[in-house]
PDB file of C-alpha atoms in Angstrom:
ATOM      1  CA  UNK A1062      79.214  44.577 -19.373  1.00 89.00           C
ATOM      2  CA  UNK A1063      75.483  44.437 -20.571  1.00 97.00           C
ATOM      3  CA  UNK A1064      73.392  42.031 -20.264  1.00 97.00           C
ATOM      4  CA  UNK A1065      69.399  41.305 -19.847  1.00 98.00           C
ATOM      5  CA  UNK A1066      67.625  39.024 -17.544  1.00 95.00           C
ATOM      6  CA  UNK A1067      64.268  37.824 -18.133  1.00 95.00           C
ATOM      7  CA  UNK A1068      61.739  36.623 -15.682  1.00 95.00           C
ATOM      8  CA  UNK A1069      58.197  35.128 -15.632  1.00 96.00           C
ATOM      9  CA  UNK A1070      58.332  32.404 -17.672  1.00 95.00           C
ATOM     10  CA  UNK A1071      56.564  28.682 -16.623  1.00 97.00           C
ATOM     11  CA  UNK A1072      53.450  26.770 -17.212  1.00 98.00           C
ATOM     12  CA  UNK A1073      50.025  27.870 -17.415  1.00 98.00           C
ATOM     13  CA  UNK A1074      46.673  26.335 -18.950  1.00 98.00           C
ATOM     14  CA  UNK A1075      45.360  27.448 -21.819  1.00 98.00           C
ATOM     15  CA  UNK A1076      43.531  30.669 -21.654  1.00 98.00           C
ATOM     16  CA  UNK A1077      45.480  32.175 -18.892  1.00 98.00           C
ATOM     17  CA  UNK A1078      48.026  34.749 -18.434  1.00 98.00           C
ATOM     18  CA  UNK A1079      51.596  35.546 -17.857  1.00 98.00           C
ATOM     19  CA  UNK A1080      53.579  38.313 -17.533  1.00 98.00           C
ATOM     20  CA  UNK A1081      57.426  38.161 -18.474  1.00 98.00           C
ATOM     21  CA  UNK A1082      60.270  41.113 -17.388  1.00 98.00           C
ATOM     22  CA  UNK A1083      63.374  41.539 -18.794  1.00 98.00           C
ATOM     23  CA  UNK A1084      65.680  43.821 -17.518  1.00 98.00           C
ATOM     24  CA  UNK A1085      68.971  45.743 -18.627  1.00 98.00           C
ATOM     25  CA  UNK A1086      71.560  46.328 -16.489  1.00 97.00           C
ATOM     26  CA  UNK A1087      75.770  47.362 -17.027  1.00 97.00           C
ATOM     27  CA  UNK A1088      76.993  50.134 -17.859  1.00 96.00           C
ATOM     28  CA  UNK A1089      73.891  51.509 -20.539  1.00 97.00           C
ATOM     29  CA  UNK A1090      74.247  55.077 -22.255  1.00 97.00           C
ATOM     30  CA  UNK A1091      70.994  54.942 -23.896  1.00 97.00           C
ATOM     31  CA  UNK A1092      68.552  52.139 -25.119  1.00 97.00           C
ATOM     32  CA  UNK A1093      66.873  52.242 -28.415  1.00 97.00           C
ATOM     33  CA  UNK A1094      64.445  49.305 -29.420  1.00 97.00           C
ATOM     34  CA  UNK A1095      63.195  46.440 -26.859  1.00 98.00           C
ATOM     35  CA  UNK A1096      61.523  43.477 -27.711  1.00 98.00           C
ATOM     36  CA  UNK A1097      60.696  39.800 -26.937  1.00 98.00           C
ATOM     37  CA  UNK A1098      60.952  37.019 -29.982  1.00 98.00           C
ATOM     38  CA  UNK A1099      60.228  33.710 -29.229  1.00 98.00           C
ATOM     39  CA  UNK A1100      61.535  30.371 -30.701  1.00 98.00           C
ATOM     40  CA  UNK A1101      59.347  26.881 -30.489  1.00 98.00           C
ATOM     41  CA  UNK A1102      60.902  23.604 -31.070  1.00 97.00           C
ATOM     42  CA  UNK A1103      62.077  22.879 -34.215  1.00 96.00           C
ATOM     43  CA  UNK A1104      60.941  26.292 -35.178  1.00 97.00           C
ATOM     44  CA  UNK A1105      62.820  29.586 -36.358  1.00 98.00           C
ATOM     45  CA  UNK A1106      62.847  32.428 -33.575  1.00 98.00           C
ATOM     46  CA  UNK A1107      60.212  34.981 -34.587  1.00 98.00           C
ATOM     47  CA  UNK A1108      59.623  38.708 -33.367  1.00 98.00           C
ATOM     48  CA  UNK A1109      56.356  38.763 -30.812  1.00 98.00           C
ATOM     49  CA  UNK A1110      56.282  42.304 -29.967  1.00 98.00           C
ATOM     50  CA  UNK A1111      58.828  45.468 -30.097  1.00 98.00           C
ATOM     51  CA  UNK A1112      58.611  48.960 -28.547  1.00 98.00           C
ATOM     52  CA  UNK A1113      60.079  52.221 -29.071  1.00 96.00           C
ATOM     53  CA  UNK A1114      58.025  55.220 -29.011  1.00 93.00           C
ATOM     54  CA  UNK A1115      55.217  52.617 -30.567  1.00 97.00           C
ATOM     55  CA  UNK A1116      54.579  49.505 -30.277  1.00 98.00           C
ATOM     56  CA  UNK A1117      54.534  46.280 -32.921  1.00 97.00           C
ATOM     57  CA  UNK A1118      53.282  42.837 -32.626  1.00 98.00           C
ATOM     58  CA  UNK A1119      53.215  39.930 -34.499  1.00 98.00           C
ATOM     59  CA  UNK A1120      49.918  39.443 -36.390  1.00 98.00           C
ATOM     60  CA  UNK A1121      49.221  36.133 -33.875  1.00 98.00           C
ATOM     61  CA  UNK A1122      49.829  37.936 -30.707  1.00 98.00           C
ATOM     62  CA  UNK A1123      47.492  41.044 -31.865  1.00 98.00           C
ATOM     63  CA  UNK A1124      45.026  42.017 -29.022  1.00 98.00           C
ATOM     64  CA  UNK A1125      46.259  39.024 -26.925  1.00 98.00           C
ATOM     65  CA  UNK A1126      49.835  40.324 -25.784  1.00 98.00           C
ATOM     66  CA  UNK A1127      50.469  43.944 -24.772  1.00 98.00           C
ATOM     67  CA  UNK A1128      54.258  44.702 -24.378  1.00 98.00           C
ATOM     68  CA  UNK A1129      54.974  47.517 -22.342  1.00 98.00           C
ATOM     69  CA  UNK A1130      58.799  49.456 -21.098  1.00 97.00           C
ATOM     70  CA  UNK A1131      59.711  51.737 -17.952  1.00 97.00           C
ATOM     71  CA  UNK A1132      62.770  53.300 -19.214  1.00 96.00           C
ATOM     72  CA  UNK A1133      63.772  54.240 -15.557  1.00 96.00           C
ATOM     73  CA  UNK A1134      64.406  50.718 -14.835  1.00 97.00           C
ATOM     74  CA  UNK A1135      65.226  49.952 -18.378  1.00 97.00           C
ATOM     75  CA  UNK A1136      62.798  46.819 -17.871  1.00 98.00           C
ATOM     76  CA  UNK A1137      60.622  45.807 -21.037  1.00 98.00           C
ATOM     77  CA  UNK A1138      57.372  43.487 -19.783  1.00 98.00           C
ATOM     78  CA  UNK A1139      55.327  41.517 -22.053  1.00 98.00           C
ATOM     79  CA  UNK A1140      52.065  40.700 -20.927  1.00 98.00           C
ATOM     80  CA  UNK A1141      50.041  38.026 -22.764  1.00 98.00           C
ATOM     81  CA  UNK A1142      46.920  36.854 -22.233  1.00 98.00           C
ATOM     82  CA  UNK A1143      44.624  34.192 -23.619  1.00 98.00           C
ATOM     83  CA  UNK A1144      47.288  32.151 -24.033  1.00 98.00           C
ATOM     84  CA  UNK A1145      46.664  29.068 -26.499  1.00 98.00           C
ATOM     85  CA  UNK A1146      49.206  25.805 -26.789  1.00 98.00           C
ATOM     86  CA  UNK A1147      50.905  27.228 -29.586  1.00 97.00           C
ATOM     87  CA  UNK A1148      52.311  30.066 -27.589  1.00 98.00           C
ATOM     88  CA  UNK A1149      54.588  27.573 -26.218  1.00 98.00           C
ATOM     89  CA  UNK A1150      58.003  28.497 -26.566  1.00 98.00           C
ATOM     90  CA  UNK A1151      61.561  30.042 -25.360  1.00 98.00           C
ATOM     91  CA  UNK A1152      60.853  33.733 -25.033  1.00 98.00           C
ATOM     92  CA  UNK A1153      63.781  35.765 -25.516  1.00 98.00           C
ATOM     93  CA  UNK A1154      64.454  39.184 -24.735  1.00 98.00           C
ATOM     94  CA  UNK A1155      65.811  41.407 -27.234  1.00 98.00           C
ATOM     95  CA  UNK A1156      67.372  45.132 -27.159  1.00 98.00           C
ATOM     96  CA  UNK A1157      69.278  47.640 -29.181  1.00 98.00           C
ATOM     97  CA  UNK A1158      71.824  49.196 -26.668  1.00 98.00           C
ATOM     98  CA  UNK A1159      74.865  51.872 -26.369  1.00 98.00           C
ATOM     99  CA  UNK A1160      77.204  50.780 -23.812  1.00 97.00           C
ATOM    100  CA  UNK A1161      78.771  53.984 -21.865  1.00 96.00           C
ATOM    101  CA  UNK A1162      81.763  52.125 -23.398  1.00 92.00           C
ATOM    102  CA  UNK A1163      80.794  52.833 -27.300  1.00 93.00           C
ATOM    103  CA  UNK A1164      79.508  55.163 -29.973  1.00 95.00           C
ATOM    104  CA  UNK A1165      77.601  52.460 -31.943  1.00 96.00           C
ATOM    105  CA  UNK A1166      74.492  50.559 -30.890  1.00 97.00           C
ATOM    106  CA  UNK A1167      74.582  46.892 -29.785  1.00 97.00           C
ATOM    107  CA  UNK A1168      72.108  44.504 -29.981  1.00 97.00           C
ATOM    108  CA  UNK A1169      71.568  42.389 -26.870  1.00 98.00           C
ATOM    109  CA  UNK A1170      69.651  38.342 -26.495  1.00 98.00           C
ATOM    110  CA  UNK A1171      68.573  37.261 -23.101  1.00 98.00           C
ATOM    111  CA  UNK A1172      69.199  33.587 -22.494  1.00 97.00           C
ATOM    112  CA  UNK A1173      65.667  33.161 -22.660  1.00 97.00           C
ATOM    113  CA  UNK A1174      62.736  31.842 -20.542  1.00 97.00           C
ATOM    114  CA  UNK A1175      60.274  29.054 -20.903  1.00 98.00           C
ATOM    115  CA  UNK A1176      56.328  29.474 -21.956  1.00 98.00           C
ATOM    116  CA  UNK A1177      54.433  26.191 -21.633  1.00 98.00           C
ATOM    117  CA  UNK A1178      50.751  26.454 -22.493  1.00 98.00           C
ATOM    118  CA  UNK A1179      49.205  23.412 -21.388  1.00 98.00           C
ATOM    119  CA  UNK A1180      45.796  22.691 -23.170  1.00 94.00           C
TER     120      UNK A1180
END
């Protein structure tokens, strides 16, 4: 069984940082694509930031956010800085995965973690 657990969400004021984990764990073969979309109220869930072997952001998050991996943990982080109010959302963690279990590629949500930007 796969699954991903994220971490680091909460409040913060405007302007200040956070740094959210997520982290696979089951029985993995290999791990292609991780990423972190987010989804604000009444909103439809959009990508923030993916890596592979590069990296790709949303055009809002651009020089602000900075999403990073360690592929020996098989942990993704995103950190974002400069955070404004309408960064508030559920965060949710996002990976392309072959379980030991398959030959095809699954692709994997985290339950997701809160991001309130206070202003």
């Amino acid at each position: 069984q796969v699954q991903l657990v994220e971490s680091g969400g909460g409040l913060v004021q405007a302007g200040g940082s956070l740094r959210l984990s997520c982290a696979a764990s089951g029985n993995i073969f290999s791990i292609n694509v991780m990423g972190w979309y987010r989804q604000a109220a009444g909103k439809q869930r959009e990508l923030v930031a993916a890596i592979t072997s590069s990296t790709n952001y949303a055009d809002s998050v651009k020089g602000r956010f900075t999403i990073s991996r360690d592929n020996a943990r098989n942990t993704v982080y995103l950190q974002m800085n400069s955070l404004k109010p309408e960064d508030t959302a559920v965060y949710f963690c996002n990976a392309l995965i072959r379980p030991v279990s398959s030959f095809k590629f699954i692709n994997y949500w985290g339950n997701g973690t809160l991001v309130t930007v206070s202003s």
